[in-house]
Amino acid sequence: MGKLQQGTTAFRKANLALFAGGFVTFSILYDVQPLMPIFSKEFGVRAATGSLTLSVTTFTLAIFMLVTSSFSEAWGRKIIMAASLILSSLIVIVTAFSPDFGSLLAFRVLQGVVLAGLPAIAMAYLGEEVEPNSLGVAMGLYISGNSIGGMAGRIITGSVTDFFSWRIAMGSIGVISLLLSIWFWLNLPESRNFKPKPLNLKGLFVSLFRHLRDPALLCLFGIAFILMGSFVTLFNYIGFQLLEPPYQLSQTIIGWIFIVYLTGTFSSTWMGRLSDSLGRRKVLWIGLLIMLFGAVLTLGEPLVLKIFGIAAFTFGFFGSHSIASSWVGQRAKTEKAQASSLYLFFYYSGSSIAGAAGGFFWAQYGWAGVIGFIIILLLCAFPLSVKLSSASVSSNAIRVKNK
């Protein structure tokens, strides 16, 4: 069957639908991040416990992304993506009525399970339905929906909470998401190049374990854990500090700080091009050093310096993530989708585990403790990148010898 081409109505509808899908997924996933200090105060829990509202979601998302793509191979792409978005939107609305913290966590666990339906499948849909010369534009718009959704979810919840309450803020996200999800369902073109396959979970796990035996891929998975763990830790606890003296910022202002995400739109493209001339490892080091520089700057007391540090940290994160994630596709010679799923599994596991662990350092040592924890994590990424390069060289030498 013919594939979607740039300039056609079907191509435009597919792109706008997937932009909306990415927006919904990541606004729902991260809408709790600016609310963590509110949860700690209202439910009487520690900062680390409050951060579980994000950690439990990203952890279940990471696990179920490994298997959701296999279900779509048998049942179809659009039906699972649409069901994922609509159910996720309804869960957000129900979550707004949580009577206690335990209920809130339970709904967020379920949220992670259901949300896994779109990220695991959207790229497969684009690869099947969009012709190669138009794929770059389509993929770029989908990823833009991800980043803008993550930013908007944080800003909307922060602002609405200031004027009303966190429950109304979360309910608002749910209603907006539900409308966009229905629009997604009605406008995304049906798959024309999808061919159902028998469900084969055994084959999936065999391929996953095969990738886990590759030393270079293991290094990339470790780097993914460190990058996202550091990033989420910083943003989980910066709100706690900015609510305290001498800043005492409002939830609205704290929510708008997430606009620094826009720096990642530039850095991911710029560092990707830079890697073509300097090599991936050197550019990855540059990204990590920028993250370290930004993290250290946030230790300064002036608010302007702190925000500049957050922006630099974000710039380095998105650039480093773009290098590491593209390296996975280059390294995995077979079953690339499974390799990418494993990368995302470790990526979101870092968000869950390190993001929650950062609460201990906040409680014991304040902001300096959080930044110290982040610095330790980032320093661990350098030896992994060295090991990654040596493993890649060794592997290439073996391939040449076997030819």
Coordinates of C-alpha atoms in Angstrom, one line a residue:
M1 CA 0.0 0.0 0.0
G2 CA 1.1 3.6 -0.6
K3 CA 2.7 5.5 2.2
L4 CA 1.8 8.9 3.6
Q5 CA 3.7 11.7 1.8
Q6 CA 4.5 15.3 2.9
G7 CA 2.0 17.8 1.5
T8 CA -1.0 15.4 1.6
T9 CA -4.1 15.8 3.8
A10 CA -3.6 12.3 5.3
F11 CA 0.0 13.1 6.1
R12 CA -1.0 16.4 7.9
K13 CA -3.8 14.6 9.8
A14 CA -1.4 11.8 10.9
N15 CA 1.2 14.3 12.1
L16 CA -1.2 16.5 14.0
A17 CA -2.8 13.4 15.6
L18 CA 0.5 12.0 16.8
F19 CA 1.6 15.5 18.0
A20 CA -1.6 15.5 20.1
G21 CA -0.9 12.0 21.3
G22 CA 2.6 12.9 22.4
F23 CA 1.3 16.0 24.1
V24 CA -1.3 14.0 26.0
T25 CA 1.1 11.3 27.1
F26 CA 3.8 13.5 28.5
S27 CA 1.5 16.2 30.0
I28 CA -0.2 13.4 32.0
L29 CA 3.1 11.7 32.9
Y30 CA 4.7 14.9 34.3
D31 CA 1.8 17.0 35.6
V32 CA 2.5 15.9 39.2
Q33 CA 6.1 17.2 39.2
P34 CA 5.4 20.8 40.3
L35 CA 2.8 19.5 42.7
M36 CA 5.1 17.4 44.9
P37 CA 5.6 20.0 47.6
I38 CA 1.8 20.4 47.7
F39 CA 1.4 16.6 48.1
S40 CA 4.0 16.6 50.9
K41 CA 2.1 19.3 52.8
E42 CA -1.5 18.1 52.2
F43 CA -0.9 14.4 52.9
G44 CA 1.8 14.9 55.5
V45 CA 4.5 12.8 53.7
R46 CA 8.2 13.4 53.2
A47 CA 9.7 14.9 50.0
A48 CA 11.0 11.4 48.9
T49 CA 7.6 9.9 49.5
G50 CA 5.9 12.7 47.5
S51 CA 8.2 12.1 44.6
L52 CA 6.8 8.6 44.3
T53 CA 3.8 10.1 42.5
L54 CA 6.1 10.4 39.5
S55 CA 8.5 7.5 40.2
V56 CA 5.8 4.7 40.4
T57 CA 4.4 5.9 37.0
T58 CA 7.6 6.0 35.1
F59 CA 8.6 2.6 36.6
T60 CA 5.4 0.8 35.5
L61 CA 5.6 2.7 32.2
A62 CA 9.2 1.4 31.7
I63 CA 8.1 -2.2 32.4
F64 CA 5.0 -2.3 30.2
M65 CA 6.6 -0.5 27.3
L66 CA 8.7 -3.7 26.9
V67 CA 5.6 -5.8 26.1
T68 CA 3.0 -3.3 24.7
S69 CA 4.8 -3.1 21.3
S70 CA 4.5 -6.9 21.0
F71 CA 0.7 -6.7 21.6
S72 CA 0.4 -4.1 18.9
E73 CA 2.1 -6.5 16.5
A74 CA -0.9 -8.8 16.9
W75 CA -3.8 -6.4 17.6
G76 CA -2.9 -3.3 15.6
R77 CA -1.3 0.1 16.2
K78 CA -4.2 2.6 16.2
I79 CA -6.5 0.7 18.5
I80 CA -3.9 0.4 21.3
M81 CA -2.7 4.0 21.0
A82 CA -6.2 5.4 21.0
A83 CA -7.3 3.2 24.0
S84 CA -4.1 4.2 25.9
L85 CA -4.8 7.9 25.5
I86 CA -8.5 7.8 26.3
L87 CA -8.1 5.6 29.3
S88 CA -5.1 7.6 30.6
S89 CA -7.2 10.8 30.4
L90 CA -10.0 9.2 32.3
I91 CA -7.6 8.0 35.0
V92 CA -6.2 11.6 35.4
I93 CA -9.7 12.8 36.1
V94 CA -10.4 10.1 38.6
T95 CA -7.0 10.7 40.3
A96 CA -8.1 14.3 41.0
F97 CA -10.6 12.8 43.5
S98 CA -8.0 10.7 45.4
P99 CA -9.1 10.7 49.1
D100 CA -5.6 9.9 50.4
F101 CA -2.0 9.5 49.4
G102 CA -2.3 5.7 49.0
S103 CA -5.1 6.1 46.5
L104 CA -3.2 8.8 44.6
L105 CA -0.2 6.4 44.3
A106 CA -2.4 3.5 43.2
F107 CA -3.9 5.6 40.4
R108 CA -0.5 6.7 39.3
V109 CA 0.7 3.1 39.1
L110 CA -2.3 2.3 36.9
Q111 CA -1.5 5.4 34.9
G112 CA 2.0 4.1 34.0
V113 CA 0.6 0.8 32.8
V114 CA -2.0 2.5 30.5
L115 CA 0.3 5.2 29.3
A116 CA 2.8 2.7 27.9
G117 CA 0.5 2.2 24.9
L118 CA 1.6 5.3 22.9
P119 CA 5.4 5.7 23.3
A120 CA 6.0 2.0 22.5
I121 CA 4.0 2.1 19.3
A122 CA 4.0 5.6 17.8
M123 CA 7.4 5.3 16.2
A124 CA 6.5 1.9 14.7
Y125 CA 3.4 3.4 13.2
L126 CA 5.4 6.3 11.6
G127 CA 8.0 3.9 10.3
E128 CA 5.3 1.8 8.6
E129 CA 3.0 4.5 7.3
V130 CA 5.2 7.4 6.3
E131 CA 7.4 7.3 3.2
P132 CA 11.1 7.6 4.0
N133 CA 11.7 11.2 2.6
S134 CA 8.9 12.5 4.9
L135 CA 9.8 10.5 8.0
G136 CA 12.2 13.0 9.5
V137 CA 9.5 15.7 9.5
A138 CA 6.9 13.4 11.0
M139 CA 9.2 12.1 13.7
G140 CA 10.4 15.6 14.6
L141 CA 6.8 16.8 15.0
Y142 CA 5.9 13.8 17.2
I143 CA 8.9 14.4 19.5
S144 CA 8.0 18.1 19.7
G145 CA 4.6 17.0 21.0
N146 CA 6.4 15.0 23.7
S147 CA 8.5 17.9 24.9
I148 CA 5.8 20.6 24.6
G149 CA 3.3 18.3 26.4
G150 CA 5.7 17.6 29.2
M151 CA 6.4 21.4 29.6
A152 CA 2.7 22.3 29.3
G153 CA 1.5 19.7 31.8
R154 CA 3.9 21.2 34.4
I155 CA 3.0 24.8 33.6
I156 CA -0.8 24.3 33.6
T157 CA -0.9 22.4 36.9
G158 CA 1.4 24.9 38.6
S159 CA -0.7 27.9 37.4
V160 CA -4.1 26.4 38.0
T161 CA -3.1 25.1 41.5
D162 CA -2.1 28.7 42.4
F163 CA -5.6 30.0 41.6
F164 CA -7.7 27.0 42.6
S165 CA -6.3 23.7 43.8
W166 CA -4.2 20.8 42.7
R167 CA -7.4 18.7 42.2
I168 CA -8.9 21.2 39.8
A169 CA -5.5 21.5 38.0
M170 CA -5.2 17.7 37.6
G171 CA -8.9 17.5 36.5
S172 CA -8.2 20.2 33.9
I173 CA -5.3 18.2 32.5
G174 CA -7.6 15.2 32.3
V175 CA -10.4 17.1 30.4
I176 CA -8.0 18.7 27.9
S177 CA -6.3 15.3 27.4
L178 CA -9.6 13.5 26.9
L179 CA -10.7 16.0 24.2
L180 CA -7.3 15.7 22.4
S181 CA -7.4 11.9 22.7
I182 CA -10.9 11.7 21.0
W183 CA -9.5 14.0 18.3
F184 CA -6.5 11.6 17.9
W185 CA -8.9 8.6 17.5
L186 CA -11.0 10.4 14.9
N187 CA -8.2 11.9 12.8
L188 CA -5.3 9.4 12.8
P189 CA -5.4 7.5 9.5
E190 CA -5.9 3.7 9.8
S191 CA -2.8 1.6 9.3
R192 CA -2.5 0.6 5.6
N193 CA 0.9 -1.2 5.8
F194 CA 0.4 -3.1 9.0
K195 CA 0.4 -6.9 8.8
P196 CA -0.7 -8.7 12.0
K197 CA 1.7 -11.3 13.5
P198 CA 1.0 -14.0 16.0
L199 CA 1.7 -12.8 19.6
N200 CA 5.2 -14.1 20.5
L201 CA 6.2 -13.0 24.0
K202 CA 8.8 -15.7 24.3
G203 CA 10.6 -14.4 21.2
L204 CA 10.5 -10.9 22.7
F205 CA 12.3 -11.9 25.9
V206 CA 14.9 -13.9 24.0
S207 CA 15.8 -10.9 21.9
L208 CA 15.8 -8.7 25.1
F209 CA 18.3 -11.0 26.9
R210 CA 20.4 -11.1 23.7
H211 CA 20.9 -7.3 23.9
L212 CA 21.7 -7.5 27.6
R213 CA 24.7 -9.6 26.7
D214 CA 26.2 -6.8 24.6
P215 CA 28.8 -4.8 26.7
A216 CA 28.4 -1.7 24.6
L217 CA 24.6 -1.7 24.8
L218 CA 24.8 -2.3 28.6
C219 CA 27.0 0.9 28.8
L220 CA 24.4 2.8 26.9
F221 CA 21.6 1.5 29.1
G222 CA 23.6 2.6 32.1
I223 CA 24.1 6.1 30.6
A224 CA 20.4 6.3 30.0
F225 CA 19.7 5.5 33.7
I226 CA 22.1 8.2 34.8
L227 CA 20.9 10.9 32.4
M228 CA 17.2 10.6 33.2
G229 CA 17.9 9.9 36.9
S230 CA 19.9 13.1 37.2
F231 CA 17.4 15.2 35.2
V232 CA 14.3 14.1 37.1
T233 CA 16.1 14.4 40.5
L234 CA 16.9 18.0 39.8
F235 CA 13.4 18.9 38.7
N236 CA 11.7 16.9 41.5
Y237 CA 13.3 18.9 44.3
I238 CA 14.0 22.3 42.8
G239 CA 10.3 23.2 43.6
F240 CA 10.8 22.4 47.3
Q241 CA 13.8 24.9 47.5
L242 CA 12.1 27.6 45.5
L243 CA 9.0 27.6 47.8
E244 CA 11.3 28.2 50.8
P245 CA 13.0 31.5 51.9
P246 CA 14.6 33.5 50.5
Y247 CA 12.7 32.8 47.2
Q248 CA 9.2 31.9 48.3
L249 CA 8.0 31.7 44.7
S250 CA 4.4 30.9 43.8
Q251 CA 3.4 27.6 42.2
T252 CA 2.7 29.5 38.9
I253 CA 6.3 30.9 38.7
I254 CA 7.8 27.5 39.6
G255 CA 5.7 25.9 36.9
W256 CA 6.9 28.4 34.3
I257 CA 10.5 27.5 35.1
F258 CA 9.9 24.4 33.0
I259 CA 9.9 26.6 29.9
V260 CA 13.7 25.9 29.9
Y261 CA 12.7 22.7 28.2
L262 CA 12.8 24.7 25.0
T263 CA 16.6 24.8 25.2
G264 CA 16.5 21.0 24.5
T265 CA 14.8 21.5 21.1
F266 CA 18.0 23.3 20.0
S267 CA 20.6 21.2 21.8
S268 CA 19.4 17.8 20.6
T269 CA 19.7 18.9 17.0
W270 CA 23.0 20.9 17.4
M271 CA 24.8 18.2 19.4
G272 CA 23.6 15.5 16.9
R273 CA 25.2 17.4 14.0
L274 CA 28.3 18.1 16.1
S275 CA 28.8 14.3 16.7
D276 CA 29.1 13.8 13.0
S277 CA 32.4 15.8 13.0
L278 CA 33.8 15.2 16.5
G279 CA 32.5 11.7 17.2
R280 CA 29.8 10.5 19.6
R281 CA 31.9 10.0 22.7
K282 CA 33.4 13.5 22.6
V283 CA 30.1 15.2 22.2
L284 CA 28.5 13.0 24.9
W285 CA 31.3 14.2 27.2
I286 CA 30.5 17.8 26.2
G287 CA 26.9 17.3 27.1
L288 CA 27.8 15.7 30.5
L289 CA 30.1 18.5 31.3
I290 CA 27.4 21.1 30.5
M291 CA 25.1 19.2 32.8
L292 CA 27.7 19.2 35.6
F293 CA 28.3 22.9 35.0
G294 CA 24.6 23.7 35.2
A295 CA 24.1 21.6 38.3
V296 CA 26.9 23.4 40.2
L297 CA 25.5 26.8 39.1
T298 CA 22.2 26.0 40.9
L299 CA 24.2 26.0 44.2
G300 CA 24.4 29.8 43.9
E301 CA 21.9 31.8 45.8
P302 CA 20.8 34.5 43.2
L303 CA 17.7 33.3 41.5
V304 CA 18.9 34.4 38.1
L305 CA 22.0 32.3 38.5
K306 CA 19.9 29.3 39.6
I307 CA 17.6 29.6 36.6
F308 CA 20.6 29.9 34.2
G309 CA 22.0 26.7 35.8
I310 CA 18.8 24.9 35.3
A311 CA 18.7 26.0 31.7
A312 CA 22.3 24.8 31.1
F313 CA 21.6 21.5 32.8
T314 CA 18.5 21.0 30.6
F315 CA 20.5 21.9 27.5
G316 CA 23.2 19.3 28.3
F317 CA 20.6 16.7 29.2
F318 CA 18.7 16.8 25.9
G319 CA 21.9 16.9 23.8
S320 CA 23.4 13.9 25.7
H321 CA 20.1 11.9 25.5
S322 CA 19.9 12.5 21.7
I323 CA 23.5 11.1 21.3
A324 CA 23.0 8.1 23.5
S325 CA 19.6 7.1 22.1
S326 CA 20.9 7.4 18.5
W327 CA 23.9 5.3 19.4
V328 CA 21.6 2.5 20.4
G329 CA 20.1 2.3 16.9
Q330 CA 23.6 2.3 15.4
R331 CA 25.0 -0.3 17.8
A332 CA 22.1 -2.8 17.6
K333 CA 22.4 -4.6 14.3
T334 CA 19.3 -6.7 14.7
E335 CA 16.0 -6.2 16.5
K336 CA 16.5 -2.5 16.9
A337 CA 13.0 -1.9 18.3
Q338 CA 13.7 -4.2 21.3
A339 CA 17.1 -2.5 21.9
S340 CA 15.3 0.9 21.9
S341 CA 12.7 -0.5 24.3
L342 CA 15.5 -1.6 26.7
Y343 CA 17.1 1.8 26.5
L344 CA 13.8 3.4 27.4
F345 CA 13.3 0.9 30.2
F346 CA 16.6 1.9 31.9
Y347 CA 15.9 5.6 31.0
Y348 CA 12.6 5.6 32.9
S349 CA 14.0 3.3 35.7
G350 CA 16.6 6.0 36.3
S351 CA 13.7 8.5 36.7
S352 CA 12.0 6.2 39.2
I353 CA 14.9 5.0 41.3
A354 CA 17.2 8.1 41.3
G355 CA 14.3 10.5 41.4
A356 CA 13.0 8.9 44.6
A357 CA 16.5 8.4 46.1
G358 CA 17.1 12.2 45.7
G359 CA 14.5 12.8 48.4
F360 CA 16.9 11.2 51.0
F361 CA 19.6 13.7 50.1
W362 CA 17.1 16.6 50.2
A363 CA 15.9 15.6 53.6
Q364 CA 19.4 15.1 55.1
Y365 CA 21.5 17.7 53.3
G366 CA 19.2 20.1 51.5
W367 CA 19.8 21.4 48.0
A368 CA 23.6 20.8 48.3
G369 CA 22.9 17.2 49.0
V370 CA 20.7 16.8 45.9
I371 CA 23.3 18.4 43.7
G372 CA 26.1 16.2 45.3
F373 CA 24.0 13.1 44.4
I374 CA 23.5 14.4 40.8
I375 CA 27.3 15.0 40.4
I376 CA 28.1 11.5 41.6
L377 CA 25.6 10.1 39.1
L378 CA 27.0 12.1 36.2
L379 CA 30.7 11.3 37.0
C380 CA 29.7 7.6 36.7
A381 CA 28.7 8.2 33.1
F382 CA 32.3 9.1 32.0
P383 CA 33.9 5.6 32.5
L384 CA 30.8 4.0 30.9
S385 CA 31.4 6.1 27.8
V386 CA 35.0 5.0 27.7
K387 CA 34.0 1.4 28.1
L388 CA 31.3 1.9 25.5
S389 CA 33.9 3.1 22.9
S390 CA 36.4 0.3 23.6
A391 CA 33.6 -2.3 23.4
S392 CA 32.5 -0.8 20.0
V393 CA 36.0 -0.9 18.7
S394 CA 36.5 -4.5 19.8
S395 CA 33.2 -5.6 18.2
N396 CA 34.0 -3.9 14.9
A397 CA 37.4 -5.6 14.9
I398 CA 35.8 -9.0 15.4
R399 CA 33.4 -8.3 12.6
V400 CA 36.2 -7.4 10.2
K401 CA 38.2 -10.5 11.2
N402 CA 35.2 -12.8 10.6
K403 CA 34.6 -11.4 7.1

